[in-house]
Amino acid sequence: CRMETCFDLERCRRTGFKVYVYPDSGEKSSENFRSILASLRSSNYYTSDPENACLFVPSYDTLDRDHLSSDYIHNLGAKISRLKYWNNGRNHIIFNLYSGTWPDYLEDLGFNLDEAILAKASFSDNYYRHGFDISFPLFGKTHPSTHGSGGFLKANYYPPRRKYLLPMEQNISFWKNSICWWDYQSLLHNSTYCMVPRGRRLGSFRFLESLQAACVPVVLANGWKLPFAEVIDWSKASLAWEERLLLQVPGILRDIGDDQIMFYRQQSQFLWDKYFSSVDLIIRTTLEILRDRIYPELARPTYVWNTEPGPLFFQSTPGNPPATYPFYYDVQGADVPRNFTALIQVTTPVTSSSAPIVRLVKNLVQTSACVEVVILWHCGKTPVPEARWRLLVPQDGGKEIPIRVVDDHPKVMSRRFEPRSFLAPVVLSLDDDVTLNVQEIDFAFDVWRSFPDRIVGFPARSHYWNSSKSKWVYTSKWSNSYSLVLTGAAFIHSYYLRLYSEWLPDKLRHQVDETSNCEDILMNMLVSHVTRLPPIKVTQKKQYKDTSAATEQTNHGGVLSRWSDPRHFAERQTCMWNFEEWFGYMPLVSSATRFDPALYKDNVAITRKRFPKIE
């Protein structure tokens, strides 16, 4: 079988890539299989209408086909063949972890697959139908359904060699299965390499265990098709070795340099976190592989699968080649964008020529890289027309920067991150009351060009763990670290606007719109979730006051502003908790780094400074 001969590609081009799961069969099913079905049903590709489906998944548990197992279902072939849309297995996929039985453990499922795709663990090259089947990872009964634990490599210790070079399989089995002070996990954590010989079948649980522990897997299983080998370059994270040459392994491993060991370990953590840490990730990866096969014109290049942030955040469309994404400029040899669009969200009327937004636009048109100023009108009053803006912001000589007014509908907060066709690849997101001079904007854009995958901006906030409440807490108090940069004055790649509007679930954006709050928290959490990196703060001439002090002033009859309103702060705290619950962990990453211009506040001649007006 090949996709061209045993799969109805035309059906998928007609319906789109939609996955249908048959109704509950009433048969017994394992916890892992229930997790697989739950992941499929929660996928963006899921459909409850079989007539609109491209791919079909039987609800019979096919994971364990060892007839000695308690999870084995008898007469499975007859039951599956009676499925309404079976059609000789065409456009169906079967999942399997264990095939065959004692003593030979052959690759036999006990029923005829016909033309169905087989996603199977412990696949051998002899049985694997290249370009059609999928080599599935072998995972245990306790593997997390969603939100699995990350890799164990928490710091890039150098040199990377650990206490033990290579524990042998007999020792691993002893430590894992007996009461011993030197437990199995400690052995993994203290070994540079981990031996992964074949188990009863070709695959072994040791493989994923070693990967998570950043213990470089040394695979001794001739002919084993490693998990997702169609897209993952395993030579960057593991070593495959001929079983008959076992005694040569220690000598070869000793000759591998520290830099290469570090590379193996870092890549192992990337692969574990992106593809294998939960059943949900494994299923999502399987679906993305199939999608690339069905729509080869949208298929992601190999380097997308093998570099951060991975393909699950690669929203592939014909008009967005890899060079347009913020992660691949170096890989593609492409130049980082040299221009930006300023996008100002206006929520208050413009009543005079001295309004803060007028001063802001005057500064924007004088910057070196701004190609357009977009006024996103979210105010209830009639918008100021473009002709009026040209009078308010006269431009003398040189290239005139266009000013576009968008009377946006509906006027809700999440619309400020709506991807729009006229936006440049990078957007300077601004509130209408921001105070920034020309040099502050130019310097921040220079910093962003060095870090195009991050949010780069000015005012920052942070979060911390409250141990007494066992919760993360949002704070605006000044400290020596931060984890959020407010999007009222920040550079953001337009790719993240697309993720925010199309990838995040509606319920999160609805919370933002209902409160007219928290869009900056959600955007920061999204970007850090993708990159696993913090935003970047740049220095600023105007320092914003700690809002906690402003809150105290309101107790003495002062004006209650949006930022000092306790209700506003409480909403942001609630948002953070709700967003964290959806992500399944706290994605924000703290940083203590601020970027200043060279010679910033140094006692040297001002003519030597490129950005003196920031001081």
XYZ file of C-alpha atoms in Angstrom:
615
model
C 0.000 0.000 0.000
C 0.942 3.595 -0.679
C -1.041 6.754 -0.022
C -1.726 6.947 -3.765
C -3.089 3.382 -3.997
C -4.783 2.611 -0.658
C -5.967 6.026 0.506
C -8.689 8.243 -0.953
C -6.795 11.515 -1.213
C -9.544 13.143 -3.223
C -11.989 12.680 -0.343
C -9.626 14.595 1.951
C -9.179 17.406 -0.537
C -12.955 17.661 -0.761
C -13.722 17.545 2.978
C -10.511 18.947 4.456
C -8.426 17.073 7.002
C -11.130 15.938 9.433
C -10.969 12.913 11.761
C -13.993 10.835 12.748
C -14.013 8.456 15.729
C -16.649 5.706 15.667
C -19.130 5.659 18.575
C -18.226 3.606 21.638
C -18.136 -0.072 20.704
C -19.203 -1.328 24.124
C -16.078 -3.521 24.289
C -13.481 -3.285 27.038
C -10.715 -0.741 26.493
C -7.455 0.154 28.212
C -6.655 3.483 29.834
C -4.136 4.287 27.096
C -6.677 3.653 24.350
C -9.245 5.857 26.076
C -6.589 8.570 26.222
C -5.976 8.200 22.484
C -9.674 8.550 21.681
C -10.001 11.537 24.027
C -7.078 13.247 22.307
C -8.595 12.630 18.878
C -11.968 14.007 19.960
C -10.393 17.150 21.430
C -8.310 17.775 18.299
C -8.987 20.736 16.025
C -9.325 18.156 13.239
C -12.137 16.202 14.895
C -15.572 15.984 13.289
C -18.689 14.248 14.533
C -19.999 13.938 10.963
C -18.574 10.861 9.179
C -19.686 12.221 5.783
C -17.224 15.117 6.220
C -14.358 12.948 7.480
C -11.037 12.300 5.781
C -9.703 9.818 8.359
C -11.628 7.207 10.392
C -10.628 5.675 13.732
C -12.354 2.495 15.037
C -13.360 2.633 18.695
C -12.237 -0.972 19.296
C -9.112 -1.174 21.467
C -6.389 -2.502 19.144
C -3.395 -1.537 21.315
C -2.700 -4.988 22.799
C -2.982 -7.883 20.359
C -1.252 -10.451 22.561
C -3.961 -13.088 23.067
C -2.536 -13.821 26.539
C -3.318 -10.247 27.623
C -6.407 -9.288 29.619
C -6.971 -6.400 27.166
C -7.155 -8.716 24.137
C -10.433 -8.490 22.178
C -11.513 -11.712 20.439
C -12.919 -11.843 16.892
C -11.730 -8.292 16.307
C -11.347 -8.719 12.553
C -15.014 -9.606 12.078
C -16.136 -6.725 14.293
C -14.017 -4.126 12.513
C -15.010 -5.336 9.043
C -18.670 -4.659 9.916
C -18.016 -0.973 10.583
C -20.226 1.161 8.344
C -17.395 3.080 6.654
C -14.702 0.374 6.767
C -14.559 0.041 2.953
C -11.745 -2.513 3.093
C -9.878 -0.296 5.573
C -9.463 2.637 3.198
C -8.850 5.965 5.038
C -8.788 4.161 8.404
C -5.978 4.100 10.951
C -5.285 1.349 13.521
C -3.191 2.007 16.656
C -1.106 -0.795 18.187
C 1.488 -1.082 20.966
C 1.859 -4.864 21.362
C 1.647 -7.401 18.539
C 2.199 -11.163 18.541
C 2.575 -13.400 21.579
C 4.955 -15.754 23.367
C 7.367 -17.196 22.406
C 8.080 -15.448 19.077
C 6.189 -12.149 19.429
C 5.711 -11.861 15.686
C 4.288 -8.696 14.123
C 0.818 -10.156 13.870
C -2.344 -8.327 14.950
C -4.630 -11.328 14.559
C -6.837 -9.735 11.917
C -6.552 -8.423 8.369
C -5.692 -4.727 8.096
C -6.685 -4.585 4.436
C -5.910 -1.019 3.292
C -5.840 0.605 6.751
C -2.840 2.624 7.943
C -1.085 0.979 10.884
C 0.408 3.195 13.612
C 2.419 0.576 15.466
C 5.139 0.433 18.100
C 8.172 -1.844 17.648
C 7.873 -1.707 13.859
C 10.561 -3.533 11.890
C 11.735 -2.384 8.471
C 10.535 -5.681 6.993
C 6.878 -5.030 7.876
C 6.776 -1.229 7.738
C 5.081 0.116 4.603
C 7.163 3.214 3.890
C 5.184 6.384 3.370
C 1.991 4.654 4.516
C 2.322 3.170 8.023
C 3.533 5.170 11.021
C 6.194 4.008 13.446
C 4.584 4.645 16.828
C 6.383 5.082 20.182
C 6.086 2.388 22.843
C 4.792 3.895 26.089
C 3.596 2.371 29.336
C 0.245 2.268 31.113
C 1.179 5.199 33.348
C 2.132 7.527 30.504
C 0.358 10.883 31.059
C -2.739 11.503 28.993
C -2.098 15.261 28.735
C 0.396 17.762 30.133
C 3.182 15.286 30.838
C 6.323 16.124 32.775
C 9.106 17.878 30.927
C 12.581 16.556 30.347
C 14.900 16.185 33.315
C 17.695 18.356 31.914
C 17.228 21.552 33.917
C 20.593 23.195 33.265
C 23.300 22.934 30.626
C 26.045 21.683 32.904
C 29.400 21.569 31.159
C 31.259 19.328 30.692
C 28.196 17.135 30.128
C 29.692 13.782 31.094
C 27.993 12.181 34.075
C 29.239 9.759 36.714
C 28.608 6.636 34.619
C 29.399 6.216 30.951
C 26.997 3.402 30.051
C 24.986 1.230 32.491
C 24.360 -2.215 31.055
C 20.883 -3.715 30.583
C 21.320 -6.364 33.280
C 22.107 -3.687 35.872
C 19.165 -1.525 34.769
C 16.754 -4.444 35.111
C 18.102 -5.263 38.569
C 17.843 -1.704 39.846
C 14.413 -1.171 38.327
C 12.837 -4.368 39.633
C 14.377 -4.815 43.064
C 14.538 -2.900 46.344
C 17.830 -1.065 46.068
C 19.050 2.267 47.416
C 20.505 3.126 44.042
C 17.155 3.439 42.237
C 16.506 3.294 38.546
C 15.816 7.013 38.077
C 19.076 7.940 39.806
C 20.914 5.605 37.482
C 19.404 7.321 34.438
C 20.236 10.771 35.780
C 23.836 9.818 36.488
C 24.591 8.136 33.153
C 25.887 9.828 30.015
C 24.536 7.082 27.721
C 21.797 4.519 28.245
C 21.746 1.132 26.575
C 18.424 0.446 24.807
C 18.417 -3.193 23.654
C 15.360 -4.846 22.152
C 12.718 -6.118 24.546
C 10.346 -8.987 23.867
C 9.617 -7.072 20.707
C 11.957 -4.697 18.896
C 10.870 -1.649 20.892
C 11.669 -0.968 24.518
C 10.287 1.293 27.242
C 13.914 2.225 27.921
C 13.933 4.404 24.820
C 11.488 7.069 26.031
C 12.757 6.783 29.612
C 16.291 7.563 28.450
C 15.075 10.378 26.232
C 13.295 12.120 29.103
C 16.330 11.745 31.378
C 18.675 13.280 28.749
C 20.620 10.025 28.862
C 21.682 9.530 25.236
C 19.975 6.321 23.968
C 22.290 3.719 22.425
C 19.866 1.566 20.454
C 20.687 -2.128 20.001
C 17.739 -3.433 17.971
C 18.592 -4.237 14.382
C 15.843 -3.237 11.970
C 13.767 -1.254 14.470
C 12.004 1.670 12.830
C 12.382 4.357 15.492
C 9.281 6.357 16.487
C 8.182 8.926 13.888
C 11.410 8.280 11.959
C 9.674 9.609 8.860
C 10.102 13.163 10.193
C 12.498 12.968 13.192
C 16.242 12.875 12.573
C 17.232 10.471 15.343
C 20.933 10.747 14.495
C 20.860 14.081 16.358
C 19.598 12.601 19.626
C 20.564 8.904 19.746
C 23.062 6.326 18.537
C 22.019 3.202 16.655
C 24.455 0.295 16.926
C 24.782 -3.126 15.332
C 23.821 -5.735 17.942
C 26.659 -8.090 16.983
C 29.250 -5.385 17.690
C 28.197 -4.754 21.275
C 31.705 -4.972 22.733
C 32.883 -2.050 20.591
C 30.343 0.347 22.080
C 32.234 1.593 25.205
C 35.341 2.473 23.227
C 33.371 4.387 20.602
C 31.407 6.306 23.230
C 34.553 7.438 25.045
C 35.776 9.090 21.846
C 32.689 11.279 21.400
C 33.443 14.890 22.337
C 31.732 16.949 25.017
C 30.151 19.332 22.506
C 28.486 16.442 20.676
C 27.220 14.931 23.935
C 25.709 18.278 24.897
C 24.033 18.509 21.485
C 22.567 15.001 21.863
C 21.200 15.837 25.300
C 19.653 19.150 24.283
C 18.027 17.547 21.239
C 16.673 14.702 23.364
C 14.880 17.221 25.570
C 13.414 19.015 22.570
C 12.060 15.760 21.115
C 10.664 14.591 24.439
C 8.908 17.889 25.176
C 7.472 18.337 21.677
C 6.436 14.804 20.710
C 6.511 12.207 23.490
C 5.767 13.630 26.949
C 2.037 12.791 26.772
C -0.389 10.621 24.821
C -2.000 13.790 23.507
C 1.275 15.000 21.964
C 1.906 11.583 20.422
C -1.524 11.611 18.754
C -1.193 15.224 17.606
C 2.157 14.375 16.033
C 0.619 11.367 14.264
C -2.129 13.547 12.792
C 0.345 16.173 11.617
C 2.419 13.527 9.826
C -0.691 12.298 8.029
C -1.709 15.843 7.149
C 1.689 16.480 5.551
C 1.283 13.339 3.440
C -2.200 14.236 2.268
C -1.291 17.839 1.444
C 2.351 17.655 0.265
C 2.214 21.253 -0.936
C 1.759 22.274 2.722
C 4.220 19.748 4.160
C 6.694 21.110 6.666
C 10.425 20.836 5.867
C 12.538 18.409 7.881
C 14.236 21.186 9.830
C 10.852 22.366 11.139
C 10.335 18.954 12.761
C 13.834 18.918 14.260
C 14.274 22.464 15.581
C 12.413 24.671 18.027
C 9.519 25.204 18.327
C 8.545 22.141 16.243
C 5.726 21.626 13.730
C 2.765 21.789 16.089
C 3.036 25.602 16.038
C 3.770 25.809 12.313
C 0.505 27.053 10.790
C 1.243 25.986 7.229
C -0.581 27.869 4.478
C 0.367 28.523 0.829
C 1.038 32.200 1.514
C 3.302 31.629 4.523
C 6.545 29.856 3.602
C 9.004 28.955 6.404
C 11.045 32.114 5.806
C 8.108 34.172 7.093
C 8.227 32.543 10.548
C 10.270 34.118 13.365
C 12.255 30.940 14.118
C 13.805 30.075 10.764
C 15.606 33.169 9.512
C 19.024 31.658 10.267
C 18.130 28.222 8.880
C 16.753 29.749 5.689
C 19.564 32.277 5.377
C 16.850 34.931 5.199
C 17.175 38.496 6.394
C 15.257 39.533 9.503
C 12.612 42.159 8.593
C 13.972 45.695 8.506
C 10.611 47.505 8.723
C 7.585 47.402 10.990
C 3.963 48.493 11.153
C 2.885 50.567 14.158
C -0.549 49.420 15.340
C -2.166 51.808 17.839
C -5.316 50.760 19.648
C -7.382 53.902 20.294
C -9.927 53.685 23.120
C -10.382 57.402 23.961
C -11.454 60.293 21.702
C -8.798 62.528 20.166
C -9.883 65.949 21.386
C -6.913 68.139 20.502
C -3.696 68.333 18.517
C -1.744 67.960 21.782
C -3.280 64.579 22.686
C -0.731 61.861 23.611
C -1.580 59.818 20.522
C -0.800 62.749 18.225
C 2.646 63.151 19.799
C 3.151 59.388 19.489
C 2.285 59.332 15.776
C 4.596 62.317 15.150
C 7.451 60.336 16.674
C 6.573 57.153 14.760
C 6.761 58.825 11.339
C 10.261 60.042 12.205
C 11.636 56.586 13.045
C 13.977 54.836 10.652
C 11.971 51.646 10.086
C 8.237 52.372 10.392
C 6.473 51.837 7.039
C 2.887 52.495 8.138
C 0.930 53.721 11.149
C -2.399 51.943 11.657
C -4.968 53.569 13.937
C -7.192 50.768 15.233
C -10.300 52.684 16.305
C -11.855 50.981 19.325
C -13.504 54.105 20.653
C -17.295 54.590 20.656
C -16.977 58.054 19.064
C -16.663 58.725 15.334
C -13.074 58.010 14.199
C -10.750 60.799 13.149
C -10.491 60.498 9.323
C -7.180 59.900 7.576
C -7.237 63.349 5.990
C -7.425 64.906 9.455
C -4.467 62.806 10.613
C -2.371 64.161 7.751
C -3.065 67.672 9.068
C -2.386 66.729 12.674
C 0.881 64.997 11.742
C 2.518 66.971 8.929
C 5.444 65.229 7.244
C 8.006 67.506 5.648
C 10.070 66.125 2.782
C 11.414 62.637 2.274
C 9.274 59.526 2.183
C 5.808 60.015 3.620
C 4.648 57.344 6.061
C 0.995 56.462 5.392
C -1.493 56.681 8.260
C -4.370 54.210 7.964
C -7.534 54.402 10.102
C -9.423 51.148 10.711
C -12.878 51.600 12.246
C -12.866 48.122 13.700
C -15.939 45.994 14.447
C -16.657 44.478 16.833
C -14.738 46.770 19.147
C -13.350 44.124 21.471
C -9.920 43.761 23.033
C -8.785 40.608 21.208
C -9.202 42.365 17.861
C -5.994 44.290 18.484
C -4.192 41.016 17.702
C -6.260 40.186 14.640
C -3.922 39.189 11.755
C -4.469 41.651 8.921
C -3.158 41.331 5.393
C -1.686 44.847 5.293
C 0.499 44.411 8.388
C 4.274 44.065 8.052
C 5.912 40.863 9.406
C 6.590 42.666 12.677
C 4.126 44.888 14.523
C 4.774 47.554 17.137
C 1.701 47.160 19.336
C 0.833 50.404 21.122
C -1.778 51.880 23.445
C -2.971 55.387 22.648
C -1.502 56.920 25.822
C 2.055 55.610 25.426
C 4.952 58.051 25.629
C 7.905 56.997 23.489
C 10.451 59.093 21.641
C 12.049 58.308 18.293
C 15.258 56.863 19.688
C 13.456 54.590 22.150
C 11.496 53.061 19.270
C 14.566 52.722 17.017
C 16.612 51.064 19.745
C 13.843 48.620 20.701
C 13.462 47.606 17.060
C 17.223 46.985 16.809
C 16.935 44.677 19.820
C 13.925 42.865 18.327
C 15.850 42.170 15.101
C 18.316 40.159 17.206
C 15.467 38.223 18.879
C 12.617 38.007 16.332
C 10.910 35.116 18.132
C 10.413 37.110 21.368
C 8.184 39.917 22.566
C 10.442 42.978 22.945
C 9.092 46.029 24.732
C 9.127 48.481 27.588
C 6.903 48.238 30.707
C 7.200 44.820 32.333
C 5.341 42.804 34.948
C 6.079 39.563 36.759
C 4.576 36.591 38.516
C 5.667 34.510 41.495
C 4.639 31.373 43.343
C 2.666 31.953 46.540
C 3.408 28.881 48.620
C 0.733 29.651 51.226
C -1.991 29.748 48.531
C -0.281 27.187 46.278
C -0.956 29.475 43.335
C 0.857 31.696 40.888
C 0.374 35.375 41.643
C 0.464 38.288 39.199
C 2.246 41.420 40.401
C 3.033 44.882 39.052
C 5.543 45.714 41.774
C 9.024 46.605 40.664
C 11.576 43.876 41.192
C 14.825 42.606 39.722
C 13.030 40.220 37.386
C 10.040 40.136 35.063
C 8.120 37.572 33.035
C 5.708 39.702 30.994
C 6.179 42.703 28.740
C 3.014 44.743 28.323
C 1.744 44.723 24.747
C 0.769 48.383 25.025
C 4.335 49.117 23.908
C 5.989 46.041 22.396
C 7.298 44.566 19.139
C 5.630 41.278 18.191
C 6.090 39.127 15.102
C 2.813 38.945 13.139
C 3.033 35.133 13.286
C 1.954 35.325 16.929
C -1.104 37.353 15.941
C -2.151 34.398 13.801
C -1.554 31.924 16.631
C -3.470 34.115 19.065
C -6.478 34.423 16.738
C -6.525 30.950 15.189
C -4.762 28.507 17.506
C -5.959 29.552 20.952
C -9.473 28.374 21.923
C -12.371 30.815 21.683
C -13.074 30.651 25.418
C -9.757 32.346 26.284
C -10.325 35.188 23.831
C -13.894 35.525 25.092
C -12.609 36.080 28.623
C -10.331 38.821 27.320
C -13.211 40.463 25.451
C -15.671 40.238 28.343
C -13.272 41.974 30.752
C -11.477 44.216 28.196
C -8.388 43.042 30.014
C -5.622 40.419 30.079
C -4.818 40.316 26.339
C -1.185 41.073 27.185
C -1.020 38.234 29.743
C -2.460 35.775 27.227
C -0.099 36.888 24.458
C 2.940 36.610 26.747
C 1.888 33.154 27.915
C 1.336 32.064 24.320
C 4.759 33.245 23.108
C 6.574 31.732 26.096
C 4.647 28.487 25.586
C 5.923 28.334 22.014
C 9.518 29.422 22.630
C 10.059 28.352 26.284
C 11.842 31.704 26.617
C 11.094 34.985 28.424
C 10.211 38.280 26.738
C 12.840 41.017 26.517
C 12.666 44.370 28.262
C 14.498 47.390 26.867
C 15.334 50.508 28.818
C 13.002 53.490 28.683
C 13.334 57.182 29.450
C 9.936 57.466 31.140
C 9.567 55.156 34.125
C 6.031 54.025 34.941
C 5.024 54.178 38.581
C 4.246 51.109 40.646
C 0.473 50.790 40.433
C 0.225 49.533 43.997
C 1.076 53.054 45.185
C -1.601 54.517 42.915
C -4.114 52.133 44.434
C -3.367 53.513 47.886
C -4.021 57.073 46.636
C -7.546 56.105 45.646
C -8.342 55.482 49.301
C -7.930 59.220 49.861
C -10.345 60.355 47.184
C -7.962 60.285 44.207
C -9.053 59.484 40.654
C -9.370 55.749 40.092
C -7.581 54.918 36.838
C -7.857 51.623 34.968
C -4.389 50.517 36.023
C -4.851 51.352 39.701
C -8.404 50.001 39.974
C -8.331 46.969 42.345
C -10.989 45.292 40.195
C -8.700 45.538 37.186
C -5.903 43.869 39.145
C -8.252 41.133 40.421
C -9.395 40.430 36.858
C -5.809 39.998 35.749
C -5.144 37.563 38.580
C -8.193 35.511 37.625
C -7.106 35.569 33.977
C -3.693 34.210 34.871
C -5.204 31.294 36.779
C -7.642 30.459 33.982
C -4.986 30.678 31.282
C -2.603 28.511 33.316
C -5.330 25.893 33.691
C -5.807 25.715 29.928
C -2.073 25.466 29.153
C -1.740 22.814 31.844
C 1.274 24.504 33.427
C 2.686 27.993 33.936
C 4.409 28.876 30.634
C 5.774 32.263 31.730
C 9.564 32.369 32.102
C 11.295 34.911 34.330
C 14.254 37.009 33.253
C 16.562 39.480 34.984
C 17.958 40.920 31.744
C 17.359 44.456 30.466
C 18.837 45.739 27.220
C 20.444 49.198 27.258
C 22.201 51.030 24.411
C 25.979 50.960 24.341
C 27.495 53.667 26.582
C 24.126 54.106 28.319
C 24.584 56.740 31.045
C 28.353 56.474 30.715
C 30.243 59.683 31.386
C 31.433 60.170 27.816
C 30.780 62.757 25.119
C 27.194 62.667 23.905
C 28.418 62.584 20.300
C 29.758 59.079 20.946
C 26.280 57.810 21.843
C 23.876 56.571 19.203
C 20.760 56.875 21.387
C 21.442 59.757 23.810
C 17.784 60.803 24.095
C 16.910 57.585 25.914
C 18.831 58.757 28.972
